[in-house]
mmCIF file of C-alpha atoms in Angstrom:
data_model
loop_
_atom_site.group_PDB
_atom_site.id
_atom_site.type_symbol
_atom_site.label_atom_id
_atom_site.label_comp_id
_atom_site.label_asym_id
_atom_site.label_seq_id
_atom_site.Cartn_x
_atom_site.Cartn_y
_atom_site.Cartn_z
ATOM 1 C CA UNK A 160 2.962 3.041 9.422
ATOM 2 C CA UNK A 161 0.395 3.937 11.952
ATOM 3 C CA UNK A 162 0.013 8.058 11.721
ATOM 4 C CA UNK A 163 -2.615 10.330 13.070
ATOM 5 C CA UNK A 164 -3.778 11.585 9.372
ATOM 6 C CA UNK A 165 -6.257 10.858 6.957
ATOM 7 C CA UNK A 166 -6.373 7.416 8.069
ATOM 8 C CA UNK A 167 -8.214 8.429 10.715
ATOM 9 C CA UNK A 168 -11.065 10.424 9.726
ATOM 10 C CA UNK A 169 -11.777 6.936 7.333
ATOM 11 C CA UNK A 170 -11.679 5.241 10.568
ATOM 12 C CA UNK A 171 -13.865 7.003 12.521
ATOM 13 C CA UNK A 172 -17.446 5.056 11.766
ATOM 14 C CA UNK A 173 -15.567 1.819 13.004
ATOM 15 C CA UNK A 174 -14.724 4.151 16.230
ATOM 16 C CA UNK A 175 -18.367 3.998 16.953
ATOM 17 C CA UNK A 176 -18.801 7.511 16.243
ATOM 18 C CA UNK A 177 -22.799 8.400 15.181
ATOM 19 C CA UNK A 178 -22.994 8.642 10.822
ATOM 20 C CA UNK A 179 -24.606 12.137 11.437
ATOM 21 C CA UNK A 180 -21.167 13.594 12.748
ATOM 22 C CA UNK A 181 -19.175 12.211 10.099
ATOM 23 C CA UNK A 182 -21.763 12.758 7.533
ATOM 24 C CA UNK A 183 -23.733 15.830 8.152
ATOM 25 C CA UNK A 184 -22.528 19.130 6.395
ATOM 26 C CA UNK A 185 -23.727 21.628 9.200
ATOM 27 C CA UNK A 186 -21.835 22.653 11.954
ATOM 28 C CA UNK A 187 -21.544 20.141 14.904
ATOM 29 C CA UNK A 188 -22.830 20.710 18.399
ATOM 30 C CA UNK A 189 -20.846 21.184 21.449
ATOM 31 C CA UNK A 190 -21.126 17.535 22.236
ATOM 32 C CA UNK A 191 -20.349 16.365 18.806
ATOM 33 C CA UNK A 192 -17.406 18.596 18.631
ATOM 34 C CA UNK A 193 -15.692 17.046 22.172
ATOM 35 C CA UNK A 194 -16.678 13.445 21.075
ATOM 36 C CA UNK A 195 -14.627 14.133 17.848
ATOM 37 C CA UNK A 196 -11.730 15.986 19.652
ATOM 38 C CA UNK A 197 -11.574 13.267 22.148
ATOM 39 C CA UNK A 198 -11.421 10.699 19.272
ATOM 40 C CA UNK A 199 -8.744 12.327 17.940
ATOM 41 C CA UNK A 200 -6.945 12.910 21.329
ATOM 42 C CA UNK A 201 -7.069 8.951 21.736
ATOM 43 C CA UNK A 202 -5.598 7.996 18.812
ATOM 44 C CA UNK A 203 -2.574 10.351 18.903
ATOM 45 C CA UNK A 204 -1.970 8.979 22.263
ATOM 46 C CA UNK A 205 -0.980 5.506 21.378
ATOM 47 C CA UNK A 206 1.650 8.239 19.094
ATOM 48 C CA UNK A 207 2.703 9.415 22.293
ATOM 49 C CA UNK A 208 1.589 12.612 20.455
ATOM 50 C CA UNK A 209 -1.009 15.093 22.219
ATOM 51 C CA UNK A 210 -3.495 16.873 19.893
ATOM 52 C CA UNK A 211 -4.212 20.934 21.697
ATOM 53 C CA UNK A 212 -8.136 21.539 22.099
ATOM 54 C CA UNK A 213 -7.379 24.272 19.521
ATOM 55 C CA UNK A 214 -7.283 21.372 16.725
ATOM 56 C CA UNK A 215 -10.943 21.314 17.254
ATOM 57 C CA UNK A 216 -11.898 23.191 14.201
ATOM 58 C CA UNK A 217 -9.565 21.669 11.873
ATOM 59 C CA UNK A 218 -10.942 18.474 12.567
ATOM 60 C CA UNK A 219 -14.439 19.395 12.399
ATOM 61 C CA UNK A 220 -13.907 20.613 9.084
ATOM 62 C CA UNK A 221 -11.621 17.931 7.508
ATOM 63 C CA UNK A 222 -14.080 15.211 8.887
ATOM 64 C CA UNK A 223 -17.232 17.348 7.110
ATOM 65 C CA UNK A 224 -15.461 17.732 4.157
ATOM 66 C CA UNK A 225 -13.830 13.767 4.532
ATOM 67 C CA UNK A 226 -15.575 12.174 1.178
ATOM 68 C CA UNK A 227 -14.506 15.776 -0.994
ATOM 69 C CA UNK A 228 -10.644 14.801 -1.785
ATOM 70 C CA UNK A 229 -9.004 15.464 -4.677
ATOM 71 C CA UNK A 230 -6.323 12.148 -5.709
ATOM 72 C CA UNK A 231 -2.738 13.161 -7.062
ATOM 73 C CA UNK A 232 -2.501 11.833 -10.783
ATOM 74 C CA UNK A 233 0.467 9.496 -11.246
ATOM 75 C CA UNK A 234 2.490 7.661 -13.127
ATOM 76 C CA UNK A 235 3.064 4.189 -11.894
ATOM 77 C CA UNK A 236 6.873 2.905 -12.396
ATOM 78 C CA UNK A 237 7.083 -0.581 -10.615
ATOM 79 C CA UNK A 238 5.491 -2.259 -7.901
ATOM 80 C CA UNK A 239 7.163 -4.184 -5.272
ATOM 81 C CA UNK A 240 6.127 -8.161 -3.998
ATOM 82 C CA UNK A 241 6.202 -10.519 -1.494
ATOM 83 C CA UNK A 242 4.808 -14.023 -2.308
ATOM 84 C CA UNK A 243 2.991 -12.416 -4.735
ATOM 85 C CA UNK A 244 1.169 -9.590 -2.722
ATOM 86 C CA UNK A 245 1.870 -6.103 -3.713
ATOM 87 C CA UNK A 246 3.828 -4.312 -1.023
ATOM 88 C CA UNK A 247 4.704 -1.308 -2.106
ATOM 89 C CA UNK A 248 4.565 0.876 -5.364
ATOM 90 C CA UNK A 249 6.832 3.193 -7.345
ATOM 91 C CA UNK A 250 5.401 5.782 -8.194
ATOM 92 C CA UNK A 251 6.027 9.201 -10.147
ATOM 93 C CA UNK A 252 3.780 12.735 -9.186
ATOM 94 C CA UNK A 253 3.747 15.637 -11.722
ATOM 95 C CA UNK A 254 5.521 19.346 -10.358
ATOM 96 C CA UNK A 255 3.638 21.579 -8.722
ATOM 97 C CA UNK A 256 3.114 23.676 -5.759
ATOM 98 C CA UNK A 257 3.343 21.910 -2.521
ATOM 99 C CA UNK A 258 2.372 23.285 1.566
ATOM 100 C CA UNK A 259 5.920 21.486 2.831
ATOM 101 C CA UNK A 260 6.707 21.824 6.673
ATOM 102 C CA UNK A 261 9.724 20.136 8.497
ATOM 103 C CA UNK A 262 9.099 18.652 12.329
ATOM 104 C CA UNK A 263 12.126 17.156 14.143
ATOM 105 C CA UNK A 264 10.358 15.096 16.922
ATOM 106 C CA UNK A 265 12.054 12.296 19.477
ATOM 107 C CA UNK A 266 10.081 9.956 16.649
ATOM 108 C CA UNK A 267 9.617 10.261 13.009
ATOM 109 C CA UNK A 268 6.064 9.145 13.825
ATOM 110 C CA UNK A 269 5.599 12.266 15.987
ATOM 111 C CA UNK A 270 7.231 14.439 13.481
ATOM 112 C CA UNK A 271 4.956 13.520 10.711
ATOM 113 C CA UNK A 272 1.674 13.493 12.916
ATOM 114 C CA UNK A 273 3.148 17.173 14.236
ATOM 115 C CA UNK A 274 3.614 18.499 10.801
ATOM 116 C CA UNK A 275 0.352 17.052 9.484
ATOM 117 C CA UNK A 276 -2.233 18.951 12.007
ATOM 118 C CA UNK A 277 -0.118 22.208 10.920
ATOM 119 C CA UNK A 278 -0.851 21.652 7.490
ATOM 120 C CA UNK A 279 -4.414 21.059 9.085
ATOM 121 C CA UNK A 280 -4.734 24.166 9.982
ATOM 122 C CA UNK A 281 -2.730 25.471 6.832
ATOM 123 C CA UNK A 282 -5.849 23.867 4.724
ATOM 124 C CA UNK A 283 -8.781 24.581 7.408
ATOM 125 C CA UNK A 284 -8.425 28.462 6.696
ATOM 126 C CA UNK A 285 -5.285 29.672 8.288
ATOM 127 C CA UNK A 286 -4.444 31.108 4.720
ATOM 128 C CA UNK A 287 -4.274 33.883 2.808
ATOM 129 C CA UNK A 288 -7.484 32.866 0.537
ATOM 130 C CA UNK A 289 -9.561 32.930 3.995
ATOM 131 C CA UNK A 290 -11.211 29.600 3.239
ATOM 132 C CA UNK A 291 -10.972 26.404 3.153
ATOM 133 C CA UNK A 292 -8.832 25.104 0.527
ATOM 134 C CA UNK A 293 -9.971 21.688 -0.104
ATOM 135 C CA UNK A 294 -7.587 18.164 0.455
ATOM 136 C CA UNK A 295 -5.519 16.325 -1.892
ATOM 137 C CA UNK A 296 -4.312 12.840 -1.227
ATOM 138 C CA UNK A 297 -2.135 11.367 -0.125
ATOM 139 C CA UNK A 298 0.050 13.879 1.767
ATOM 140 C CA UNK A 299 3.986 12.787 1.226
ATOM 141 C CA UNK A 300 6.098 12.357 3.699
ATOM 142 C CA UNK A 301 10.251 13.243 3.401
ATOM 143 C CA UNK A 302 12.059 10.845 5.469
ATOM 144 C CA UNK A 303 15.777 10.249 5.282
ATOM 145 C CA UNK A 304 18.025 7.130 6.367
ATOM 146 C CA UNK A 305 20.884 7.366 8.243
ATOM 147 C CA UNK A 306 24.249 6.320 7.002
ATOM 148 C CA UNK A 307 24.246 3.342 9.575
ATOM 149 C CA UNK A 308 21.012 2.291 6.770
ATOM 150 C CA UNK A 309 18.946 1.428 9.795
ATOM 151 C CA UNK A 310 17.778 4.081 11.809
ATOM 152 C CA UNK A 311 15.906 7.469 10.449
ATOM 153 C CA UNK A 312 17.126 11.444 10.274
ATOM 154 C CA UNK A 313 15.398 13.320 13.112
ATOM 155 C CA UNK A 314 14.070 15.941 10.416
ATOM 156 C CA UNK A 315 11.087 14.734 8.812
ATOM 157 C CA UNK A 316 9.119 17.121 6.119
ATOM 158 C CA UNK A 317 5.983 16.507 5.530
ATOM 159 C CA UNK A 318 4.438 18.043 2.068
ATOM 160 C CA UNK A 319 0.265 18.570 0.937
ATOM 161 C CA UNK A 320 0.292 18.994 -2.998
ATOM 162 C CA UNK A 321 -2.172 22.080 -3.386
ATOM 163 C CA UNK A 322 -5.500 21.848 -5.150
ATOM 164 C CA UNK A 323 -5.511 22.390 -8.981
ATOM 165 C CA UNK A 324 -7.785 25.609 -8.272
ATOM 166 C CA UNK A 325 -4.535 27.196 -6.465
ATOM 167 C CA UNK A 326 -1.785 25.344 -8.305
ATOM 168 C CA UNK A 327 -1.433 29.298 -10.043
ATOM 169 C CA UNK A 328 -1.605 31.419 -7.329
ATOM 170 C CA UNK A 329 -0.947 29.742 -3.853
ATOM 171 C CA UNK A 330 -2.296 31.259 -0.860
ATOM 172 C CA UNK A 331 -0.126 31.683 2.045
ATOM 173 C CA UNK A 332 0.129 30.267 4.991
ATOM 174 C CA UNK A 333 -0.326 31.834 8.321
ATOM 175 C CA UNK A 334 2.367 29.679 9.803
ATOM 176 C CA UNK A 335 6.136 30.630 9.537
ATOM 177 C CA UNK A 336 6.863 26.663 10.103
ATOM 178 C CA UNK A 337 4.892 26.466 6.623
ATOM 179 C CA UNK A 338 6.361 27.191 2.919
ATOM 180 C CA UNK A 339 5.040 26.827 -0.295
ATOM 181 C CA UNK A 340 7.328 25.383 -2.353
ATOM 182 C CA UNK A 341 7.355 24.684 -6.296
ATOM 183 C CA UNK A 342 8.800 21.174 -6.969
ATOM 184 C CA UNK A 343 9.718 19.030 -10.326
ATOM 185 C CA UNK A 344 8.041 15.913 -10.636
ATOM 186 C CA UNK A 345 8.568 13.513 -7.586
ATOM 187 C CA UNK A 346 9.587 9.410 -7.044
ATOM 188 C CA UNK A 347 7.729 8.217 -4.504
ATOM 189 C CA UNK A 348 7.221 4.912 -2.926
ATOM 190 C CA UNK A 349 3.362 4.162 -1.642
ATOM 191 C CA UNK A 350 1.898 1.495 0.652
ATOM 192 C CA UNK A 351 -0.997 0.924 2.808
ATOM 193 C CA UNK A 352 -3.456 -0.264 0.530
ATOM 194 C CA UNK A 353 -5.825 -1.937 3.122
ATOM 195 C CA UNK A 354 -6.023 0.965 5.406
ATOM 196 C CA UNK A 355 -4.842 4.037 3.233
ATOM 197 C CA UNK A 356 -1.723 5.155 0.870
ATOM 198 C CA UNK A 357 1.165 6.171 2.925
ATOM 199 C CA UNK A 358 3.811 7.524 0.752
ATOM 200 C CA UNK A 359 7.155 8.809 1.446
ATOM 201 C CA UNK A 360 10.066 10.586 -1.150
ATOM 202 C CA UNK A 361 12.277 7.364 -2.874
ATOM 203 C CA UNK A 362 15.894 8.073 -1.290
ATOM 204 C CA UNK A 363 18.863 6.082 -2.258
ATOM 205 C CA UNK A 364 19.090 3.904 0.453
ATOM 206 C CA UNK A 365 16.062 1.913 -1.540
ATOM 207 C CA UNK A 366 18.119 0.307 -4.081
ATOM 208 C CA UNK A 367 18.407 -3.187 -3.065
ATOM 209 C CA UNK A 368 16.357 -3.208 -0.101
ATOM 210 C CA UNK A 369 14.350 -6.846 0.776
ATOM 211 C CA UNK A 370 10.761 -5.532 0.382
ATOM 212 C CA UNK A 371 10.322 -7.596 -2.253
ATOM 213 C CA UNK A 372 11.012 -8.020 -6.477
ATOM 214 C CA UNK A 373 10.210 -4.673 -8.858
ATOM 215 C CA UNK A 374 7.883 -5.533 -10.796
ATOM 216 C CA UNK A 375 8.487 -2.152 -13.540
ATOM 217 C CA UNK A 376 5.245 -0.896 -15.705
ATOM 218 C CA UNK A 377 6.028 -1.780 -19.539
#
């Protein structure tokens, strides 16, 4: 699933982009800033989704801050093959407080990539604490089948698991779109090893699908 997310900060030394913008901590220079922006801009377009120059600053800060992530603990339940490569996993994460907003784009792609740079700004100080909250990974996606079993809901949420230091008292978002949301433990299914996790909420419509055999944890 190609997404304007995460993904894409990883990718941005293959871009060409100098290691001093993706690398240094202090603030970038006009120039730096646009490259980055423009980066950013290209990508989403092959999404057919447009990135607003006010993303600028969410960017700059997620791409300074891209090696400082905290990774969701989990409990692995089965893994899924394919002539013997591992697809996709089953996985379990533990309750907490989740950022959850809910885009309904022409394309799930769109939706997810829409909801993602408002949680951008969500995390990038557009918050109650005034700060910078820090990134946890990966971010989950909610996507629902149809009842034809082929074709996708129009409403996609898209949920960021909050740092451990604000798992007790979660700032606020800014945003209306945005809620904060305590959830039970989730079932998730992950993939993307090569190129990063993506990972969206097991539904129903799973059971029985051709992905490949379960191969469950003992």
């Amino acid at each position: 699933m190609a997404l304007i997310s995460l993904e894409d900060l990883d990718g941005l030394d293959d871009e060409q982009l100098d290691n001093d913008i993706t690398d240094n901590p202090e603030p970038m220079d006009e120039d730096d800033r646009d490259r980055l922006l423009a980066h950013w801009q290209a990508v989403a377009s092959t999404h057919q989704v447009s990135v607003p120059p006010d993303m600028t600053g969410p960017i700059q800060e997620m791409t300074r801050n891209n090696q400082q992530r905290e990774p969701l603990p989990f409990a692995l339940i089965a893994h899924y093959e394919k002539m013997g490569e591992v697809l996709y996993e089953e996985r379990v994460y533990p309750a907490g407080h989740w950022a959850c907003v809910t885009r309904g784009e022409d394309l799930y792609e769109q939706s997810i990539s829409m909801g993602f740079m408002k949680l951008m700004r969500f995390i990038c100080k557009e918050n109650s604490a005034g700060r910078y909250l820090g990134m946890t990974v990966p971010v989950v996606s909610n996507i629902h089948m149809m009842a034809d079993g082929t074709t996708f809901e129009k409403d996609v949420q898209t949920l960021f698991f909050l740092p451990a230091e604000f798992q007790t008292t979660p700032p606020q978002p800014f945003d209306p779109d945005i809620t904060i949301v305590h959830r039970g433990p989730i079932r998730v299914v992950a993939s993307g090893y090569q190129t990063g996790v993506s990972v969206c909420l097991l539904s129903d419509w799973l059971t029985g699908h051709s992905w490949g055999r379960p191969r469950r944890r003992r």
